[in-house]
Coordinates of C-alpha atoms in Angstrom, one line a residue:
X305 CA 0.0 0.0 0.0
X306 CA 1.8 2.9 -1.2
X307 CA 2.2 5.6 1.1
X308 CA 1.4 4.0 4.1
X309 CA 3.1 4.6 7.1
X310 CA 3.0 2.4 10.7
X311 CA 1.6 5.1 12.1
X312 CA -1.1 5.4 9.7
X313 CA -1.9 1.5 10.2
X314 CA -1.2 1.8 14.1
X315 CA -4.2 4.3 14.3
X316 CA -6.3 3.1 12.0
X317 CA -6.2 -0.5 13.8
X318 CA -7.0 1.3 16.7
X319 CA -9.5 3.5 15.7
X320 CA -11.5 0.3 13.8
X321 CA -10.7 -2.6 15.7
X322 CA -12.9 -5.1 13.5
X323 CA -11.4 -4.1 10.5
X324 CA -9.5 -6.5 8.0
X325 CA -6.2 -4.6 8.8
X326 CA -6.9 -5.0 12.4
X327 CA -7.6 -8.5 11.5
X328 CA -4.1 -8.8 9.6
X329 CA -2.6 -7.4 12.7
X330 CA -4.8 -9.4 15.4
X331 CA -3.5 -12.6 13.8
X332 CA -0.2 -12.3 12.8
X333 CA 3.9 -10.6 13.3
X334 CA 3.8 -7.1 13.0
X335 CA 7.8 -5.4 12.6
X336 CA 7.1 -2.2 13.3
X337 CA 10.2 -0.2 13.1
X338 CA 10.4 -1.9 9.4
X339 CA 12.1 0.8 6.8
X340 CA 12.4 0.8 2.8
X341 CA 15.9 1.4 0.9
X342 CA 16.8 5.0 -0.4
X343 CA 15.8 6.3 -2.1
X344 CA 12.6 5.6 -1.4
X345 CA 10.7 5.8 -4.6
X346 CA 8.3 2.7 -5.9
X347 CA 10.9 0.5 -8.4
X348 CA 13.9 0.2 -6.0
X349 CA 11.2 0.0 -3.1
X350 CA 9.4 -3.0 -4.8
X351 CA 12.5 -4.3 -6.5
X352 CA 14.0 -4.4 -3.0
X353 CA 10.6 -6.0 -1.6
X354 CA 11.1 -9.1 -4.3
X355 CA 15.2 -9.5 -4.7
X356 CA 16.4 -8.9 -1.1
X357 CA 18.8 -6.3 -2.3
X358 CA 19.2 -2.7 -2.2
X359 CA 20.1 0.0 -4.6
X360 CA 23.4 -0.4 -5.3
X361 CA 22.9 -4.6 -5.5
X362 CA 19.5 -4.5 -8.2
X363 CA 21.2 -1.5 -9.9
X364 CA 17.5 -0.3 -9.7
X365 CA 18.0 3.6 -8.1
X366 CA 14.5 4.8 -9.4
X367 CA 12.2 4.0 -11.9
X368 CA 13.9 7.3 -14.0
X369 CA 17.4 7.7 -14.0
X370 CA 20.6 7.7 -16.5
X371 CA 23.1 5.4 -17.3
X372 CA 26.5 6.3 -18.4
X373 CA 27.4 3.2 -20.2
X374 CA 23.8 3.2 -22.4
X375 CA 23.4 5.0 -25.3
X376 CA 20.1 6.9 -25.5
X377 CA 16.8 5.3 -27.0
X378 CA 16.4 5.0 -30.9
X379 CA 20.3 4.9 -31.4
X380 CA 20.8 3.3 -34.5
X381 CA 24.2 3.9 -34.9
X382 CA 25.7 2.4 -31.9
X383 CA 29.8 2.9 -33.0
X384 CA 29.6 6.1 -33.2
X385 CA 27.1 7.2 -30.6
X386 CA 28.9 8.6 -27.5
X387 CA 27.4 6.9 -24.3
X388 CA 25.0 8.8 -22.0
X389 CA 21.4 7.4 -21.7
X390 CA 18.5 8.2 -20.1
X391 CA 16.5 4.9 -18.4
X392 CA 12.8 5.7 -18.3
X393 CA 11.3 2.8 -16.9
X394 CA 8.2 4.8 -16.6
X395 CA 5.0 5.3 -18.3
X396 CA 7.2 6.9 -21.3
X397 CA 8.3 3.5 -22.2
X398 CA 4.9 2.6 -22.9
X399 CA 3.6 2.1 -26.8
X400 CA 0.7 4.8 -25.8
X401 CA 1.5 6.1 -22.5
X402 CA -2.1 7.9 -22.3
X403 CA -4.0 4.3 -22.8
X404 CA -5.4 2.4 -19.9
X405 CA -4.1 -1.0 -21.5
X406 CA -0.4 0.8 -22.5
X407 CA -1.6 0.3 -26.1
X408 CA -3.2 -3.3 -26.9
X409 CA -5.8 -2.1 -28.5
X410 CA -8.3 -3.2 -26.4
X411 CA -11.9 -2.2 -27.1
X412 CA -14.2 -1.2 -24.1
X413 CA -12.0 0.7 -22.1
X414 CA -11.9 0.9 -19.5
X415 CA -14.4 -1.9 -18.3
X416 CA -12.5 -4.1 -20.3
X417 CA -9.1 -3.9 -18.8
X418 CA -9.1 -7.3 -17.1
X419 CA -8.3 -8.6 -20.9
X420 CA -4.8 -7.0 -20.8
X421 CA -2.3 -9.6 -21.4
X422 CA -0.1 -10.8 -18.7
X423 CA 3.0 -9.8 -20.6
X424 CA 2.8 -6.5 -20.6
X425 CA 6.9 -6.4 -22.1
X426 CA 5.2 -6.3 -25.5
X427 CA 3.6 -3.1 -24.7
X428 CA 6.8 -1.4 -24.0
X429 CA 8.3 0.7 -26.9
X430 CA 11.6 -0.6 -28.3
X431 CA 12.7 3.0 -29.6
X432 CA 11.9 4.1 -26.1
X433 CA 14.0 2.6 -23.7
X434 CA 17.9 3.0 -24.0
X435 CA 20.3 1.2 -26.0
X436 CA 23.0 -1.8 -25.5
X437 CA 26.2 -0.5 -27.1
X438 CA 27.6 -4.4 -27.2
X439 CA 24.6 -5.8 -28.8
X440 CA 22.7 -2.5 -30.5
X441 CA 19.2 -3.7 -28.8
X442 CA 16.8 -2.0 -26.3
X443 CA 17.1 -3.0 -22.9
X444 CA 14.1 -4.0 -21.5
X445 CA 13.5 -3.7 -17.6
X446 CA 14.2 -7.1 -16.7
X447 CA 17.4 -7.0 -18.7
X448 CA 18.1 -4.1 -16.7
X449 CA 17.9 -5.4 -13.7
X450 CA 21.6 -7.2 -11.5
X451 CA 20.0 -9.6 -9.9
X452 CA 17.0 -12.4 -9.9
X453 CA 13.8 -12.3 -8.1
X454 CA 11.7 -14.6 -6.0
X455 CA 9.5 -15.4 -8.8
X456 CA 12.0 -16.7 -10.5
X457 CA 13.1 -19.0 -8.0
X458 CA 9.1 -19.8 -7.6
X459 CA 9.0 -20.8 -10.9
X460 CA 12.2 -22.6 -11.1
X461 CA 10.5 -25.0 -8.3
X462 CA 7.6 -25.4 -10.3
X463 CA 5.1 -22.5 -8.6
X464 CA 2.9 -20.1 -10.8
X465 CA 3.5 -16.8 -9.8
X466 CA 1.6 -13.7 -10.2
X467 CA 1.2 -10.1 -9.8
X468 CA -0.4 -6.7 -10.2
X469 CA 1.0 -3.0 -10.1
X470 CA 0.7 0.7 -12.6
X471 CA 3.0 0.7 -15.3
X472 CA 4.2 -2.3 -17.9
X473 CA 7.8 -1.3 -17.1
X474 CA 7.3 -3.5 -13.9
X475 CA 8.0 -6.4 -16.3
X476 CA 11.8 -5.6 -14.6
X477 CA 9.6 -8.4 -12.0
X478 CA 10.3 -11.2 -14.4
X479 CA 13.4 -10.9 -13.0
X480 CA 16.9 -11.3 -16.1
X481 CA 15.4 -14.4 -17.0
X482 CA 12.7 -12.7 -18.3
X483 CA 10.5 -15.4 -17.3
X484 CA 9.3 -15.5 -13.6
X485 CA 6.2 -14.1 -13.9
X486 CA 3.4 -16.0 -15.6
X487 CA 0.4 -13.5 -15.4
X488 CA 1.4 -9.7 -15.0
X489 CA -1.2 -7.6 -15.0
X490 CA 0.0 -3.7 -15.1
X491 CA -3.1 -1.3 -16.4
X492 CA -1.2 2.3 -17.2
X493 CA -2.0 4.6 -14.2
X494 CA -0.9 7.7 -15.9
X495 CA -3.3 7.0 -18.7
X496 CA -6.0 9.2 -19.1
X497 CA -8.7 8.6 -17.0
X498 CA -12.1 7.6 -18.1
X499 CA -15.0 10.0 -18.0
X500 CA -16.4 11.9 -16.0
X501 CA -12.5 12.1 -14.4
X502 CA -10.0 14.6 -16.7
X503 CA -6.2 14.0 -16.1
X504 CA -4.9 10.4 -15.2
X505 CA -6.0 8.2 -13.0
X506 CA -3.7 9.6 -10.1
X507 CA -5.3 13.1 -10.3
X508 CA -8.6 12.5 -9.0
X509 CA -8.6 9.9 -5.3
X510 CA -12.1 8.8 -6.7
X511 CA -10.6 7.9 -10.2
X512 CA -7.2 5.9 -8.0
X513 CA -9.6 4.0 -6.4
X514 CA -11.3 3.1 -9.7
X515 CA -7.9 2.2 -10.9
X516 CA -6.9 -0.2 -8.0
X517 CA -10.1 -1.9 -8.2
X518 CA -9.1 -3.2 -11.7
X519 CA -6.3 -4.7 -9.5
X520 CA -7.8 -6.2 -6.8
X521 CA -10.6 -7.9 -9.4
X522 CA -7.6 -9.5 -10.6
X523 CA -6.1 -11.0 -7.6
X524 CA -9.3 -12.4 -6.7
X525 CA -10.2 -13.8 -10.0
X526 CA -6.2 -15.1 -9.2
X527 CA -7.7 -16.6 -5.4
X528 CA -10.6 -18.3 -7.3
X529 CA -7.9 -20.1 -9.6
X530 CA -8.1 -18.4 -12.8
X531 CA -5.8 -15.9 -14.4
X532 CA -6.3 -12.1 -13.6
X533 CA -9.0 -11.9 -16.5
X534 CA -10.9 -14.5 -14.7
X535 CA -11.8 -16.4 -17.8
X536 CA -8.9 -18.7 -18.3
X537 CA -8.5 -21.5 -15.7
X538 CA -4.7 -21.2 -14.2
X539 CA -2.8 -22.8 -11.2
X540 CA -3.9 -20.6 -7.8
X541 CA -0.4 -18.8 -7.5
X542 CA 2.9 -19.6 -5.0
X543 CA 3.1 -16.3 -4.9
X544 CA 0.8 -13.3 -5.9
X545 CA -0.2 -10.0 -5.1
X546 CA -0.9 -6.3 -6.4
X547 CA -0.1 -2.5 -5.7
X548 CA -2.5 -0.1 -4.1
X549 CA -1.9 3.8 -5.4
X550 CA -5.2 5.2 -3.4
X551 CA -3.4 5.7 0.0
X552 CA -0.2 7.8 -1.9
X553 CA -2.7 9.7 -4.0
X554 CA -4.7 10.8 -1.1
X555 CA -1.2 12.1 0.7
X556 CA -0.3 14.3 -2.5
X557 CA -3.4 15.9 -3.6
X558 CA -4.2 19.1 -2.2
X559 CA -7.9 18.9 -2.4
X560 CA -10.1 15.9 -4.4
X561 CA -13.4 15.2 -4.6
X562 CA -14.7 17.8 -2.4
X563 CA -12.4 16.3 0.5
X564 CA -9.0 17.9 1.7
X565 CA -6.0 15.5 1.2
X566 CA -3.3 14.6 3.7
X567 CA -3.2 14.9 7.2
X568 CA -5.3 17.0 9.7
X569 CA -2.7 19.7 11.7
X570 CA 0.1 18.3 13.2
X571 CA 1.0 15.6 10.6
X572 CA -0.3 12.6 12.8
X573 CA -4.4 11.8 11.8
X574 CA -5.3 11.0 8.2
X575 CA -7.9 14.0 7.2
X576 CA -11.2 12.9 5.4
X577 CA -9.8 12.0 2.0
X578 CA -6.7 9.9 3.2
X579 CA -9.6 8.2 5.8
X580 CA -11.5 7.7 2.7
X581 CA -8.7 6.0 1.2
X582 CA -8.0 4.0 3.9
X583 CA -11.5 2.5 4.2
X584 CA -11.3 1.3 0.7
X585 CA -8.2 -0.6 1.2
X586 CA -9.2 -1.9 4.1
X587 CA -12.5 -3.2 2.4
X588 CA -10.3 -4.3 -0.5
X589 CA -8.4 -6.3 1.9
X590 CA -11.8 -7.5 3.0
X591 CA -12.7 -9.0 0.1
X592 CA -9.4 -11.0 -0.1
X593 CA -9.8 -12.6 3.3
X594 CA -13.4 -13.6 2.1
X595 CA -12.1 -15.2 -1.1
X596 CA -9.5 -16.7 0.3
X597 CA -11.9 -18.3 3.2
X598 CA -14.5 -19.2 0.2
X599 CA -11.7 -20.9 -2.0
X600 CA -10.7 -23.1 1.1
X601 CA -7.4 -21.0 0.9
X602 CA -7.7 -19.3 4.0
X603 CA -5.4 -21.7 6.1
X604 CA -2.7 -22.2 3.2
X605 CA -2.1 -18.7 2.3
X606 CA -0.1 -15.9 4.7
X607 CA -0.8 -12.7 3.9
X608 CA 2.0 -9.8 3.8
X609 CA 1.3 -6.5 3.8
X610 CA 3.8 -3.1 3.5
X611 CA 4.5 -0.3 1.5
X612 CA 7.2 0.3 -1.4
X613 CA 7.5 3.7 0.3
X614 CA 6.4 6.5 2.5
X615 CA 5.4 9.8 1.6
X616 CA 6.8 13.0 3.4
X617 CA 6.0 15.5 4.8
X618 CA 3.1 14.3 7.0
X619 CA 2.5 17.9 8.7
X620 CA 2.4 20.0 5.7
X621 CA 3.1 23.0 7.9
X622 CA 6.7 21.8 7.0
X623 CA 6.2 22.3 3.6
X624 CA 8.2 23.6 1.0
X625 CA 7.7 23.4 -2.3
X626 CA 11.0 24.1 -4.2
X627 CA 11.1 24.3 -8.1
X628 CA 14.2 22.3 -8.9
X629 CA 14.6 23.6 -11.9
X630 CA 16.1 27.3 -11.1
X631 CA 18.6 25.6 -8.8
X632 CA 20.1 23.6 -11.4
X633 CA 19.7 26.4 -14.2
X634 CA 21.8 28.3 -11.7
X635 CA 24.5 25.6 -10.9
X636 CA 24.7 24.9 -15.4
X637 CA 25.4 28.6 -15.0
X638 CA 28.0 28.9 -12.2
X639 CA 29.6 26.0 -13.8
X640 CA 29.9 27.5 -17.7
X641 CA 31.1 30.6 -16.2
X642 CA 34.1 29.0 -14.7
X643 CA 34.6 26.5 -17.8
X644 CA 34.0 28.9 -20.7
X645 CA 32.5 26.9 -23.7
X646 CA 31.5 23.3 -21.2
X647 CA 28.5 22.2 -21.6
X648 CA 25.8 22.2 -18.9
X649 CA 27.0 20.3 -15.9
X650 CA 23.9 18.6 -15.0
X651 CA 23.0 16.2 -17.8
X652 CA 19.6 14.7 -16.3
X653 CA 18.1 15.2 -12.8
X654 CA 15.5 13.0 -10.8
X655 CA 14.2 15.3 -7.7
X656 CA 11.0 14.3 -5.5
X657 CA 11.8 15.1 -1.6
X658 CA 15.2 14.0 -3.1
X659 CA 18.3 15.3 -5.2
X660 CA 20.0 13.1 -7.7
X661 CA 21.8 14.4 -10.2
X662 CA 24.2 12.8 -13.2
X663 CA 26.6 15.3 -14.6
X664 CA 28.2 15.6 -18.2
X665 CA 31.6 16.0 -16.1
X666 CA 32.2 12.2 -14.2
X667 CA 35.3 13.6 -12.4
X668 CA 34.9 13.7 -8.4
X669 CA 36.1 17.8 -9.3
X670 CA 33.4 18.4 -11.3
X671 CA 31.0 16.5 -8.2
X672 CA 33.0 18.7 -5.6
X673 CA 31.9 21.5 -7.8
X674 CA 28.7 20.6 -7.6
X675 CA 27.9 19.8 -3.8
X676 CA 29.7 23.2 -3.6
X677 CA 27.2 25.5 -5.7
X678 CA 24.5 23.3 -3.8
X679 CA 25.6 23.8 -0.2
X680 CA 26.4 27.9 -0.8
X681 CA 22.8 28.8 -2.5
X682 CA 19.3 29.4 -1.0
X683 CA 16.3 28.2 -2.9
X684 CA 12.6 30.1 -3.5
X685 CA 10.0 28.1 -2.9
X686 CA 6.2 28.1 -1.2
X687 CA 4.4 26.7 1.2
X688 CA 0.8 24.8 1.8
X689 CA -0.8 27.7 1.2
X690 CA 1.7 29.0 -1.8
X691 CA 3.3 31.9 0.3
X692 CA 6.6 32.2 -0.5
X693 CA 9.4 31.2 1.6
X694 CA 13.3 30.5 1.1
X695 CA 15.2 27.3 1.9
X696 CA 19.1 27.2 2.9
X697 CA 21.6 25.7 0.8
X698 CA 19.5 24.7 -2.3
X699 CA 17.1 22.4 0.6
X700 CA 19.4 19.8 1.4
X701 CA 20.3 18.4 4.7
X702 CA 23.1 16.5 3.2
X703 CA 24.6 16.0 -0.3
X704 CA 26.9 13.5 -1.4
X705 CA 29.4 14.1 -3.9
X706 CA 31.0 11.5 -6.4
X707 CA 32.9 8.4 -5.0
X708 CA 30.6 9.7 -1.7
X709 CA 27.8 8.7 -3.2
X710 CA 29.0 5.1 -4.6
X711 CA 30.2 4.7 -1.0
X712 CA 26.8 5.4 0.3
X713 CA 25.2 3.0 -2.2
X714 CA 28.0 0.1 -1.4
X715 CA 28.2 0.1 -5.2
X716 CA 32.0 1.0 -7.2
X717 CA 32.9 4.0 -8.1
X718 CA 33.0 2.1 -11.6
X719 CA 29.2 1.8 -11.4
X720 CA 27.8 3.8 -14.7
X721 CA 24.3 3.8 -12.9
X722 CA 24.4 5.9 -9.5
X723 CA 23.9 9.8 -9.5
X724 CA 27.1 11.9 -9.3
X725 CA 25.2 13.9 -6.4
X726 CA 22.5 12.7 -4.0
X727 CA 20.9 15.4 -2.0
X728 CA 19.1 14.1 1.4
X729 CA 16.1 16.9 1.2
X730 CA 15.5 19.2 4.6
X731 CA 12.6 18.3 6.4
X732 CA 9.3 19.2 4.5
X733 CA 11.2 20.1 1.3
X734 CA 9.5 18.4 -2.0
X735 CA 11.3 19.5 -5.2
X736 CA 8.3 20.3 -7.8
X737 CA 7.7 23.3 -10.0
X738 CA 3.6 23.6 -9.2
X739 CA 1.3 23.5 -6.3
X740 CA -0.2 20.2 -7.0
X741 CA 1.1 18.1 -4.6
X742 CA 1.7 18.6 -0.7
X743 CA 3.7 15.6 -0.1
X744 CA 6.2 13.2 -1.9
X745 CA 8.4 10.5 -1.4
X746 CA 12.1 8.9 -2.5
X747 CA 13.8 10.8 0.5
X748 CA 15.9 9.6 3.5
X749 CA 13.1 10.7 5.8
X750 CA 11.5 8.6 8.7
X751 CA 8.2 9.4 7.1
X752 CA 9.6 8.2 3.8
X753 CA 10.9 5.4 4.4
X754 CA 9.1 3.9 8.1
X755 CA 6.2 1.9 6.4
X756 CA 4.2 -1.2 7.8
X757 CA 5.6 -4.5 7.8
X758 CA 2.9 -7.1 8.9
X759 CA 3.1 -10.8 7.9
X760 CA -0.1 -13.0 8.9
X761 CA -0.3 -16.5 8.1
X762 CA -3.1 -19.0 8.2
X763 CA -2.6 -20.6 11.4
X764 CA -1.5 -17.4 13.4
X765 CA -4.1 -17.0 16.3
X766 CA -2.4 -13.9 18.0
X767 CA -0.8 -11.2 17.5
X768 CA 2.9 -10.7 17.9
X769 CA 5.1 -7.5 17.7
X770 CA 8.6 -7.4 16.6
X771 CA 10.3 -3.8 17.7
X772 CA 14.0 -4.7 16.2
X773 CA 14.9 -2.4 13.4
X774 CA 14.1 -4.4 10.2
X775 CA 14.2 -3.6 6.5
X776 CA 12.1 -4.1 3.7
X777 CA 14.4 -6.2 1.9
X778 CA 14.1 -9.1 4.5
X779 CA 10.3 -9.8 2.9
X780 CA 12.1 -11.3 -0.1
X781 CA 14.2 -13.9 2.0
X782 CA 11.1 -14.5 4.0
X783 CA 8.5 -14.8 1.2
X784 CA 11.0 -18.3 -0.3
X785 CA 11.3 -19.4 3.2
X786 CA 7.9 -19.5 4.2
X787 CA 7.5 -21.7 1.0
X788 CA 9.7 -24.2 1.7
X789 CA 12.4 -22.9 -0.7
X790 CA 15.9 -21.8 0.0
X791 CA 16.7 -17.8 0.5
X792 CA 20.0 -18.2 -0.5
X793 CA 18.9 -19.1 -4.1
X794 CA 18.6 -15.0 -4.4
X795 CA 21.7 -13.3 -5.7
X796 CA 20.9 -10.4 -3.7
X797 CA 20.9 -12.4 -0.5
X798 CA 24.1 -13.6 -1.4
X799 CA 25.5 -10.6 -2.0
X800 CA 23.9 -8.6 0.8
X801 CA 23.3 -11.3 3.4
X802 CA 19.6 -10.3 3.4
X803 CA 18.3 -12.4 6.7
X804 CA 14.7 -13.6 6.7
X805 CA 12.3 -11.6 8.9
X806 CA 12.6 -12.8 12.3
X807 CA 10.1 -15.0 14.5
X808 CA 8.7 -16.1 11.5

């Protein structure tokens, strides 16, 4: 459930005590000081979730980033192409990004989105993704990715595996085999919405909920032992599951459906869209407890529930929105000005309520030059309520320069995928150019990164708490052991030592 934090799921629990999450929680381990990896954005938060490795293992840093050994999508002529690409594993890899089905075809739309195929790679763009300069191909997402992932190991011991989540791009699940998922379902959630929403289906919390209920049809159609259409008979999965967006949507928007998003003052309880939200994931969850008990899968089946991320900030009196885009306009500036005739310095930027940065320049002077400019400039921005307001030394807390940035990623400085800089936002500081959001996520930040982490299996009869720091990582390790198969069949748990979740 994207977005959610413990504290959200602490007081809602609390607050509904005969819910299905209280349920969850009333009959199984609950590791509540559980964090995600930094940065704490969706694809490295889930990739994490699935491989047992962080960043700097999965190579995954965020789901748009830039590669200095690619060369950039549609190259053609790959000898004489000087390397430098950007990896959007976004909706821009999509074959038509503003489609519900990514670009099947599909008549219908949207009611018909349950026939999207479950392999969505072949509604990914070739001349849209970034370029192999040994072979001269596209690099698809799963090819992309370092390591393998628990559905590959699933599959390798004969399981069907499953899942559902809001971009085709998540094909990076099947792992570099490019085989270990059997049914992925992945409807476009920055299509344009159906009518009577305008703007995608993250715009409007009424139109998000629409979207995730496409998603939890399939995983029940999955329960009942069918694919995610429901109309072809398929092997109840080893392991399944889907994405909700409604939570995250409900902490960003300002205002939606007549309801104020976020939190009420003081950052701690959900106002009356993020409740809304909340209720309809609970009920979603609902309706998965029942299917399960109907199918005779209640017993088999445990249940894990978390969050690929946070979002930040909770109290939005800490707000500041900071358009990213003057501060590096400024540092492209600074630096031409002491390198007459360079190029700009900054060759492609990823900032949400974090600062990464890939620079034209590799060297670690070029880096120092950077953290430099960064750490000696204020920053206009605005907050909640637009007034303006300046932040210290461009927003950051922290920045990390160069080699100090492939330290803090336990990657080599040889790596051609980590940012030159990584900026560790202040508190309440979301890089965006408008006023449409009031919160965000892929910082450092405990409301970021300190999501649920609650495992509940058929046969639990009480509820247990484990307070030891935890990360989300350890669900990967855990989801193979739980099955019977062996964690250590994960190259990222070999490489990491990733440790299955404890008292389980």
């Amino acid at each position: 459930m994207d977005g959610l934090h413990q504290k959200d799921l602490d007081l809602y629990v609390k607050n509904h005590p005969t819910s299905a999450l209280a349920s969850l929680v009333n009959h199984g381990t609950s590791y509540t000081h559980a964090q995600t990896p930094v940065p704490s954005d969706s694809f490295p938060g889930m990739v994490g979730q699935l491989t047992g490795g962080n960043p700097g293992t999965t190579g995954v840093y965020y789901d748009d980033t830039f590669n200095r050994a690619l060369l950039p999508a549609g190259t053609t002529d790959c000898k004489n192409t000087a390397p430098g690409a950007e990896v959007a594993f976004t909706e821009a890899a999509d074959k038509d990004q503003n489609a519900l089905d990514a670009g099947q075809g599909l008549p219908g739309l949207p009611g018909s989105i349950l026939n999207m195929t479950g392999q969505p790679g072949s509604l990914l763009d070739p001349a849209a993704l970034p370029v192999d300069p040994a072979t001269c191909k596209p690099v698809y997402p799963h090819q992309y990715l370092k390591v393998n992932t628990v559905f590959e190991v699933a599959k390798s011991a004969g399981l069907t595996t499953a899942w559902s989540d809001k971009h085709p791009a998540y094909e990076i699940l099947d792992g570099p085999s490019g085989k270990g998922l059997d049914d992925l379902f992945t409807p476009e959630i920055n299509s344009k919405a159906a009518a009577p929403f305008t703007g995608d289906w993250t715009q409007d919390n009424a139109a998000t909920q629409q979207y995730d209920g496409y998603k939890v049809q399939a995983v029940l159609n999955e329960i009942d032992g069918k694919d995610h259409s429901g109309t072809k008979t398929a092997g109840v999965p080893g392991i399944f599951g889907m994405n909700f967006q409604a939570v995250s949507t409900a902490q960003k928007l300002p205002t939606s459906d007549g309801l104020t998003g976020g939190y009420l003052q003081g950052g701690t309880v959900p106002g009356p869209l993020l409740s809304k939200a909340l209720d309809f994931v609970n009920a979603s969850v609902g309706k998965f407890e029942s299917e399960l008990a109907a199918s005779g899968h209640a017993k088999d089946t445990t249940v894990m529930l978390s969050a690929k991320h946070g979002q930040s900030p909770m109290d939005s009196s800490t707000l500041t929105r900071v358009p990213d885009s003057a501060i590096i306009d400024g540092l492209n500036a600074a630096w031409k000005s002491a390198h007459p005739g360079s190029a700009d310095l900054v060759a492609f930027s990823t900032d949400d309520d974090i600062m990464q940065l890939w620079l034209s320049d590799h060297s670690q002077a070029a880096a120092k030059f950077a953290k430099d400019y960064l750490a000696a400039h204020s920053a206009a921005g605005n907050d909640v309520n637009g007034a303006a307001k300046t932040v210290t030394t461009s927003g950051l807390s922290k920045v990390y320069a160069g080699s100090e940035v492939a330290n803090y990623f336990g990657t080599k400085t040889s790596d051609a995928r980590y940012p030159d800089i990584l900026g560790i936002a202040q508190t309440g500081v979301v890089y965006t150019g408008g006023q449409a959001k009031i919160a965000e996520h892929g910082g450092a930040s405990a409301d970021d990164r300190d999501v649920p982490l609650v495992i509940s299996g058929g046969n639990d009869q009480h509820a247990r708490t484990v307070t030891t720091a935890v990360e989300t990582t350890q669900i990967a390790p855990t989801i193979l052991k739980t099955l019977g198969l062996d964690p250590n069949k994960l190259q990222a748990v070999q490489i990491e030592g990733t440790k299955a979740l404890p008292q389980r």
